[in-house]
Amino acid sequence: MRNKLSIVVAAGCLALVACSSTDPGLSISRSLSLAARSPDTSVPDATTPATTPSTPTDANDATVNFGTNRTPKEYDSYLNNVVADIQDFWRAEFPKVYEEPYREFSGGFYAMYPSRTDDVEACDEKLSFNDIADNARYFSCGDLIAWDDDKLLPDLAAQLGTSAVATVIAHEFGHAIQQRSGVLDLQQPTVVTEQQADCFAGAWSAHAARGESSLVTFTDAEVKAGLAAMVLVRDPLDPTIGETVFEEGGHGTAFDRVGAFQHGFIGGAQACKPLIDTPLPLINLTFTSTDDIANQGNMPYGNLQASVTDDLKRFWSATFTTNQLTFEAPTVIAYNQDGPYPTCGGVTPAQWKSNVVYCPSINLIAYDNDFAINLYSSYGDFSIGYLLSNAWSDAVQTQLNSSLAGKDRALMNDCLTGVWTKDIVPTDSQSQPFAISPGDLDEVITTALINDDITGRPPAASAFDRISSFRTGVLDGLGECTKRLTAD
């Protein structure tokens, strides 16, 4: 986030951006190599256990070509089940979606590592480990998928559980589907083909989550890990003033990638087909100054509460006034994690820890300062902006006499936070006093994924639903928030 003052930025920040149509593959290093602060986006092992396949297969059955000079890994059998099930899924789905026969995958699946000695050929050339290091990639000339089995997949499995590995393979197989449908011949921008591949990965994940596979089972925690994988393989922040993050070969931000995954998860493979001609909206945020680049878009922590609070007051006061209502801004205070705590009926000492609390009886928002500092240091400034805004959204609902409770109220809070966020997407207006920076939307996605694990409290709504509601607010505005919850 940044106090914009007189800074002028490029217009059209909610826009589709053209990129190369080549497939550079999925790579964790792409999201970390340019980051001054590398966020820990892992989901604790306790919440994302490794999947146990329903009917394990032998890792030597050659569903995956592991080579001859490799130390077996714990996920080998699971990986074989994944590639088998993904193919079964598309054998059934492809004819339905594209109304033509499915062409079998012919080139194979290859685990690449430095000590591999047997040849793997792609595009009439020998493929070396260096060609695939830190990456996973579909090669259309050869119809094969190869991945870094030395670092990329092991790191994903260690941080997020084996379901994250499955998400990567499902994404790459999405490019194989594009080859069969003719999409890769259209020379579309890379970010467009990547969006559809993310959508396809979501469609397959939903199939596994619904229990339709005899080989792979996805729990809610494993779906969450799949979303976290989208965060880890997001595009890096581009350290260039005025340059889009969607450079040639770009895949998109976590905000965009998670949205595409969710689109497929909810709508199925059929919903992914139109994305080539009508892509989902992409938000293009760029750095505007060398200072912005140096701090990765994060304002000083000491300025954060006042800046966020002032802008939330501006936005909601204006919104209420437009609707001939009066908004009473809540008071916002910080407290130490170990107390003393504010007085608010019904809030226990345990509930104050690692929390942002709205107390409606006195119109007070109070937050754990130690918790906020940790979020700021680990994930960035808008992780705090997101949680503070959700508390303000609760104040908004209270003053509107909202009867929503539990899950529905939490989702409305996320949607209203999205509405405020939409208002602070940078424009070319010099009167805009406050704006989000590159990386801020991704910080919301990360915080929604990990916050319940940090606090240890049961979530009011799933991370999947909260992210979806936030995106609705950002992309569609206040009217759609109300419509969406009414439809539920």
XYZ file of C-alpha atoms in Angstrom:
488
model
C 0.000 0.000 0.000
C 1.044 3.570 -0.440
C -0.186 7.028 0.428
C -0.524 8.226 -3.115
C -0.666 12.011 -2.645
C 0.407 13.505 -5.983
C 1.764 10.326 -7.546
C 0.254 9.686 -10.974
C 0.031 6.114 -12.240
C -0.964 4.593 -15.532
C -4.682 4.306 -16.185
C -6.365 1.066 -17.058
C -5.186 -0.924 -14.053
C -8.105 -3.301 -14.417
C -7.187 -4.609 -17.826
C -6.171 -7.618 -19.814
C -2.505 -7.543 -20.701
C -0.935 -9.234 -23.705
C 1.958 -11.629 -23.245
C 3.763 -14.380 -25.110
C 1.818 -17.528 -25.974
C 4.690 -19.863 -25.120
C 4.540 -22.129 -22.066
C 7.425 -21.308 -19.715
C 6.115 -23.766 -17.155
C 5.449 -23.490 -13.452
C 8.258 -22.396 -11.184
C 8.471 -21.500 -7.513
C 11.624 -19.508 -8.218
C 9.647 -17.142 -10.447
C 7.701 -15.939 -7.438
C 10.639 -15.671 -5.076
C 13.609 -14.524 -7.128
C 12.733 -10.815 -7.109
C 11.101 -10.576 -3.701
C 12.880 -8.545 -1.054
C 10.812 -10.364 1.545
C 9.948 -13.988 0.823
C 6.574 -14.681 2.443
C 6.066 -17.980 4.227
C 2.891 -19.113 2.474
C 3.001 -22.663 3.739
C -0.002 -24.324 5.292
C 1.061 -26.189 8.454
C 1.459 -29.917 8.011
C -1.241 -30.586 10.574
C -3.844 -29.015 8.317
C -2.627 -30.381 5.006
C -1.788 -34.031 5.508
C -0.289 -35.969 2.661
C -2.940 -37.723 0.632
C -3.171 -41.473 0.975
C -4.299 -42.895 -2.379
C -7.318 -45.162 -2.238
C -5.610 -47.846 -4.297
C -1.847 -47.262 -4.263
C 0.100 -48.310 -7.310
C 3.688 -49.456 -7.543
C 6.008 -46.549 -8.368
C 7.794 -48.806 -10.840
C 4.693 -49.307 -12.999
C 6.046 -46.592 -15.352
C 2.970 -44.365 -15.251
C 5.648 -41.812 -14.420
C 9.107 -42.317 -15.878
C 11.272 -41.896 -12.785
C 14.505 -42.929 -14.519
C 17.033 -45.476 -13.342
C 19.293 -43.553 -10.979
C 16.892 -42.010 -8.489
C 16.192 -42.338 -4.787
C 12.474 -43.136 -4.332
C 10.325 -40.459 -2.716
C 7.304 -40.785 -0.471
C 4.995 -39.279 -3.070
C 5.914 -41.651 -5.931
C 2.864 -43.904 -5.692
C 0.601 -40.919 -5.181
C 2.096 -39.217 -8.229
C 1.392 -42.280 -10.356
C -2.202 -42.231 -9.179
C -2.481 -38.537 -9.983
C -1.267 -38.829 -13.573
C -3.498 -41.866 -14.119
C -6.555 -40.111 -12.729
C -5.955 -36.869 -14.621
C -5.906 -38.846 -17.854
C -9.078 -40.723 -16.882
C -10.738 -37.400 -16.081
C -9.908 -35.915 -19.477
C -10.860 -39.051 -21.381
C -14.365 -38.434 -20.067
C -14.416 -34.617 -20.098
C -12.688 -33.727 -23.363
C -15.403 -35.142 -25.669
C -18.075 -33.361 -23.607
C -16.317 -29.999 -23.632
C -14.904 -29.975 -27.169
C -17.290 -32.378 -28.911
C -14.490 -34.360 -30.504
C -12.566 -37.523 -29.591
C -9.840 -37.357 -26.975
C -6.328 -38.063 -28.287
C -4.279 -40.134 -25.845
C -1.267 -38.562 -24.166
C 1.731 -40.051 -25.965
C 4.998 -38.535 -24.745
C 5.019 -39.526 -21.082
C 5.647 -37.972 -17.673
C 9.276 -37.479 -16.633
C 10.866 -36.809 -13.254
C 14.064 -34.824 -13.857
C 17.019 -34.634 -11.439
C 20.771 -33.932 -11.721
C 21.869 -37.567 -11.545
C 19.479 -38.789 -14.229
C 21.509 -40.503 -16.949
C 18.904 -41.999 -19.296
C 17.892 -39.777 -22.188
C 14.678 -37.771 -22.278
C 13.951 -36.121 -25.617
C 11.767 -33.105 -26.295
C 11.569 -31.117 -29.530
C 14.160 -33.424 -31.161
C 16.728 -32.544 -28.514
C 17.934 -34.214 -25.352
C 16.313 -32.643 -22.311
C 18.705 -32.016 -19.426
C 17.935 -31.275 -15.801
C 19.150 -27.694 -16.294
C 16.417 -27.233 -18.888
C 13.769 -27.965 -16.298
C 15.367 -26.910 -12.970
C 12.897 -25.175 -10.609
C 10.173 -25.785 -13.138
C 7.447 -28.033 -14.468
C 6.605 -27.861 -18.144
C 4.519 -29.321 -20.936
C 6.334 -29.770 -24.257
C 3.920 -29.737 -27.184
C 6.602 -31.044 -29.552
C 6.778 -34.467 -28.020
C 3.540 -34.311 -26.026
C 5.319 -34.809 -22.706
C 5.428 -33.297 -19.235
C 8.657 -32.979 -17.243
C 9.367 -31.478 -13.841
C 12.130 -30.734 -11.375
C 12.016 -33.753 -9.077
C 15.075 -32.567 -7.158
C 13.668 -29.346 -5.680
C 10.327 -28.127 -7.077
C 8.076 -31.082 -6.293
C 9.867 -32.145 -3.090
C 9.657 -28.584 -1.746
C 5.964 -28.294 -2.587
C 5.227 -31.644 -0.963
C 7.218 -30.727 2.147
C 5.593 -27.314 2.573
C 2.016 -27.998 1.533
C 1.441 -31.736 1.286
C 1.255 -33.955 -1.771
C -1.957 -32.399 -3.070
C 0.116 -29.367 -4.103
C 2.132 -31.687 -6.348
C -1.112 -32.870 -7.918
C -2.167 -29.286 -8.640
C 1.056 -28.618 -10.544
C 0.656 -31.741 -12.685
C -3.013 -30.952 -13.334
C -2.029 -27.464 -14.501
C 0.604 -28.779 -16.901
C -1.810 -31.357 -18.273
C -4.113 -28.430 -18.951
C -1.595 -27.347 -21.592
C -1.788 -30.818 -23.124
C -5.538 -30.294 -23.390
C -4.912 -26.942 -25.076
C -2.695 -28.702 -27.602
C -5.528 -31.129 -28.365
C -8.147 -28.384 -28.634
C -5.976 -26.233 -30.906
C -5.601 -23.385 -28.404
C -1.798 -23.481 -28.497
C -1.933 -22.793 -32.238
C -3.778 -19.504 -31.674
C -0.718 -17.608 -30.366
C -2.667 -16.243 -27.423
C -0.968 -14.185 -24.691
C 0.736 -16.485 -22.208
C -1.278 -15.156 -19.281
C -4.478 -16.209 -21.085
C -3.381 -19.791 -21.732
C -2.023 -20.014 -18.189
C -5.340 -18.821 -16.800
C -7.177 -21.588 -18.631
C -4.656 -24.189 -17.435
C -5.219 -23.020 -13.841
C -8.944 -23.324 -14.453
C -8.501 -26.880 -15.766
C -6.490 -27.730 -12.635
C -9.388 -26.481 -10.533
C -11.882 -28.569 -12.516
C -9.872 -31.749 -11.946
C -9.380 -30.903 -8.255
C -13.149 -30.563 -7.815
C -13.613 -33.978 -9.420
C -11.229 -35.454 -6.835
C -12.839 -33.488 -3.988
C -16.301 -34.784 -4.935
C -15.079 -38.348 -4.481
C -15.389 -39.232 -8.161
C -11.900 -40.747 -8.328
C -10.952 -44.217 -7.144
C -7.290 -43.194 -7.175
C -7.049 -39.751 -5.544
C -8.956 -38.206 -2.643
C -8.984 -34.458 -1.943
C -10.086 -33.228 1.484
C -10.925 -29.578 2.209
C -7.401 -29.166 3.590
C -5.918 -30.497 0.365
C -8.022 -28.142 -1.739
C -6.644 -25.366 0.468
C -3.116 -26.628 -0.220
C -3.871 -26.502 -3.939
C -4.780 -22.836 -3.555
C -1.562 -22.273 -1.611
C 0.366 -23.841 -4.490
C -1.109 -21.154 -6.754
C 0.406 -18.570 -4.384
C 3.853 -20.165 -4.471
C 3.976 -20.279 -8.270
C 2.620 -16.767 -8.840
C 4.559 -14.237 -10.887
C 7.234 -12.207 -9.081
C 6.933 -8.495 -8.436
C 8.514 -6.698 -11.388
C 11.052 -4.151 -10.038
C 10.533 -1.703 -12.895
C 8.630 1.567 -12.653
C 5.541 1.497 -14.842
C 6.142 -2.009 -16.192
C 3.432 -4.642 -16.006
C 4.119 -7.793 -14.012
C 2.687 -9.743 -16.958
C 5.876 -9.926 -18.950
C 6.414 -12.459 -21.714
C 5.976 -15.907 -20.198
C 4.035 -14.552 -17.216
C 1.454 -16.673 -15.438
C -0.320 -14.045 -13.322
C -0.525 -12.989 -9.698
C -1.838 -15.195 -6.903
C -5.069 -13.165 -6.965
C -5.528 -14.022 -10.640
C -4.339 -17.627 -10.444
C -6.444 -18.568 -7.438
C -9.445 -16.974 -9.141
C -8.940 -19.086 -12.262
C -8.518 -22.241 -10.160
C -11.755 -21.435 -8.313
C -13.563 -20.745 -11.584
C -12.789 -24.280 -12.741
C -13.443 -25.817 -9.341
C -16.937 -24.329 -9.230
C -17.892 -24.461 -12.905
C -16.024 -27.511 -14.156
C -14.022 -27.931 -17.351
C -16.883 -26.570 -19.458
C -16.553 -23.210 -17.680
C -12.855 -23.069 -18.604
C -13.365 -23.407 -22.355
C -14.523 -19.785 -22.993
C -11.561 -18.251 -21.143
C -9.443 -18.164 -24.294
C -11.869 -15.787 -26.011
C -13.217 -14.151 -22.847
C -10.581 -14.312 -20.099
C -11.321 -13.575 -16.479
C -10.391 -9.993 -15.489
C -6.761 -9.433 -14.523
C -5.629 -6.636 -12.235
C -2.399 -5.049 -13.374
C -0.594 -3.155 -10.605
C 2.747 -1.469 -11.233
C 5.375 0.253 -9.115
C 5.451 4.028 -9.447
C 8.705 5.025 -7.737
C 12.096 3.712 -6.700
C 11.001 3.979 -3.064
C 8.006 1.793 -3.849
C 10.312 -0.808 -5.383
C 12.763 -0.669 -2.489
C 10.085 -1.415 0.103
C 8.186 -3.839 -2.171
C 5.091 -1.661 -1.901
C 4.978 -1.797 1.907
C 4.494 1.423 3.861
C 6.267 1.799 7.237
C 4.507 -0.146 9.966
C 4.223 2.952 12.126
C 2.078 4.656 9.461
C -0.102 1.666 8.705
C -2.969 1.893 11.189
C -3.597 5.597 10.654
C -3.389 5.355 6.851
C -5.726 2.374 6.581
C -8.151 3.759 9.163
C -8.307 7.184 7.513
C -9.070 5.687 4.119
C -11.678 3.257 5.426
C -13.375 6.186 7.164
C -13.266 8.200 3.923
C -14.703 5.371 1.845
C -17.498 4.177 4.114
C -18.560 7.679 5.140
C -18.889 8.607 1.467
C -20.711 5.377 0.641
C -23.224 5.904 3.446
C -23.695 9.565 2.492
C -24.406 8.584 -1.115
C -27.209 6.397 0.208
C -28.498 9.165 2.516
C -27.209 7.436 5.621
C -24.741 8.450 8.319
C -21.760 6.288 9.181
C -20.186 6.463 12.620
C -16.539 5.473 12.226
C -15.312 3.012 14.851
C -12.428 3.819 17.157
C -9.325 1.718 16.401
C -6.751 0.810 19.056
C -3.878 -1.654 19.437
C -3.055 -3.785 22.477
C -0.174 -6.046 23.488
C -0.648 -9.766 22.943
C -0.306 -10.517 26.655
C -2.585 -7.651 27.683
C -3.996 -5.645 29.222
C -6.975 -6.153 26.910
C -9.839 -3.808 26.095
C -13.180 -4.407 27.759
C -15.712 -6.013 25.448
C -18.481 -8.248 26.718
C -18.129 -11.915 25.810
C -14.530 -11.740 24.531
C -12.241 -14.064 26.502
C -8.482 -13.519 26.991
C -7.780 -16.356 24.537
C -9.892 -14.643 21.870
C -7.895 -11.424 22.115
C -4.630 -13.171 21.203
C -3.633 -13.006 17.511
C -6.849 -11.313 16.548
C -8.600 -8.225 15.237
C -11.838 -7.772 17.184
C -14.850 -5.574 16.535
C -16.846 -4.732 19.666
C -20.264 -3.479 18.497
C -21.498 -2.324 21.907
C -18.908 0.473 21.975
C -18.102 0.635 18.224
C -14.465 -0.296 18.854
C -11.942 -2.174 16.709
C -8.969 -3.527 18.654
C -6.064 -5.536 17.286
C -3.163 -7.528 18.724
C -0.118 -5.386 17.924
C 2.370 -8.267 18.212
C 0.236 -10.343 15.835
C 0.063 -7.435 13.390
C 3.838 -6.904 13.465
C 4.363 -10.590 12.692
C 1.947 -10.429 9.753
C 3.636 -7.298 8.438
C 7.109 -8.848 8.660
C 6.078 -12.178 7.154
C 3.540 -11.262 4.481
C 3.346 -7.500 3.939
C 1.279 -4.477 4.886
C -2.005 -5.388 3.223
C -2.287 -8.559 5.286
C -3.083 -6.176 8.148
C -5.130 -3.899 5.903
C -7.287 -6.895 4.993
C -8.007 -7.872 8.607
C -8.622 -4.288 9.729
C -10.974 -3.776 6.800
C -12.888 -6.937 7.675
C -13.465 -5.503 11.156
C -14.667 -2.244 9.592
C -16.969 -4.294 7.376
C -18.445 -5.824 10.516
C -19.038 -2.297 11.811
C -20.741 -1.444 8.516
C -23.023 -4.462 8.828
C -23.844 -3.557 12.426
C -24.817 -0.006 11.498
C -26.978 -1.332 8.658
C -28.709 -3.689 11.122
C -27.556 -6.720 9.160
C -29.077 -9.975 10.385
C -26.319 -12.081 8.848
C -24.397 -14.300 11.251
C -21.664 -16.914 11.234
C -20.442 -17.945 7.788
C -22.675 -15.543 5.843
C -21.572 -12.570 7.923
C -17.894 -13.485 7.536
C -18.294 -13.800 3.763
C -20.066 -10.452 3.570
C -17.170 -8.905 5.504
C -14.735 -10.288 2.918
C -16.886 -9.057 0.067
C -17.153 -5.562 1.566
C -13.386 -5.529 2.045
C -13.139 -6.330 -1.657
C -15.418 -3.375 -2.433
C -13.109 -1.014 -0.517
C -10.079 -2.581 -2.198
C -11.657 -1.996 -5.612
C -11.877 1.696 -4.718
C -8.139 1.911 -3.966
C -6.896 0.200 -7.127
C -4.646 2.933 -8.598
C -6.110 5.287 -11.183
C -4.693 8.315 -12.966
C -6.527 10.637 -10.577
C -4.275 12.884 -8.513
C -7.073 13.221 -5.946
C -6.821 9.563 -4.945
C -5.070 9.768 -1.539
C -4.452 6.078 -0.958
C -3.808 3.097 -3.233
C -2.743 -0.528 -3.201
C 0.633 -1.603 -4.595
C 1.866 -4.662 -6.503
C 1.664 -7.670 -4.214
C -1.109 -6.321 -1.969
C -3.866 -8.470 -3.463
C -1.657 -11.535 -3.109
C -1.128 -10.654 0.558
C -4.885 -10.934 1.059
C -4.919 -14.377 -0.569
C -2.040 -15.534 1.628
C -3.607 -14.148 4.804
C -6.950 -15.791 4.062
C -5.161 -19.112 3.593
C -2.983 -19.049 6.708
C -4.770 -16.874 9.255
C -6.820 -19.637 10.858
C -3.738 -21.821 11.134
C -1.829 -19.005 12.859
C -4.597 -18.160 15.311
C -5.638 -21.748 16.016
C -9.318 -20.758 15.946
C -11.901 -22.594 13.822
C -12.756 -20.525 10.746
C -16.186 -18.960 10.329
C -15.910 -19.794 6.622
C -13.448 -21.727 4.488
C -10.455 -19.974 2.942
C -11.819 -20.986 -0.480
C -15.124 -19.195 0.139
C -13.502 -16.169 1.766
C -11.161 -15.633 -1.179
C -14.050 -16.060 -3.591
C -16.112 -13.451 -1.726
C -13.194 -11.016 -1.601
C -12.687 -11.392 -5.360
C -16.386 -10.747 -5.924
C -16.110 -7.433 -4.096
C -12.951 -6.393 -5.949
C -14.156 -7.304 -9.421
C -17.916 -6.752 -9.234
C -18.592 -4.218 -6.501
C -21.130 -3.716 -3.729
C -24.251 -4.714 -5.642
C -22.841 -8.108 -6.516
C -21.878 -8.787 -2.890
C -25.490 -8.420 -1.817
C -26.784 -10.376 -4.798
C -24.345 -13.212 -4.254
C -25.198 -13.691 -0.592
C -28.927 -13.435 -1.315
C -28.534 -16.209 -3.898
C -26.796 -18.404 -1.308
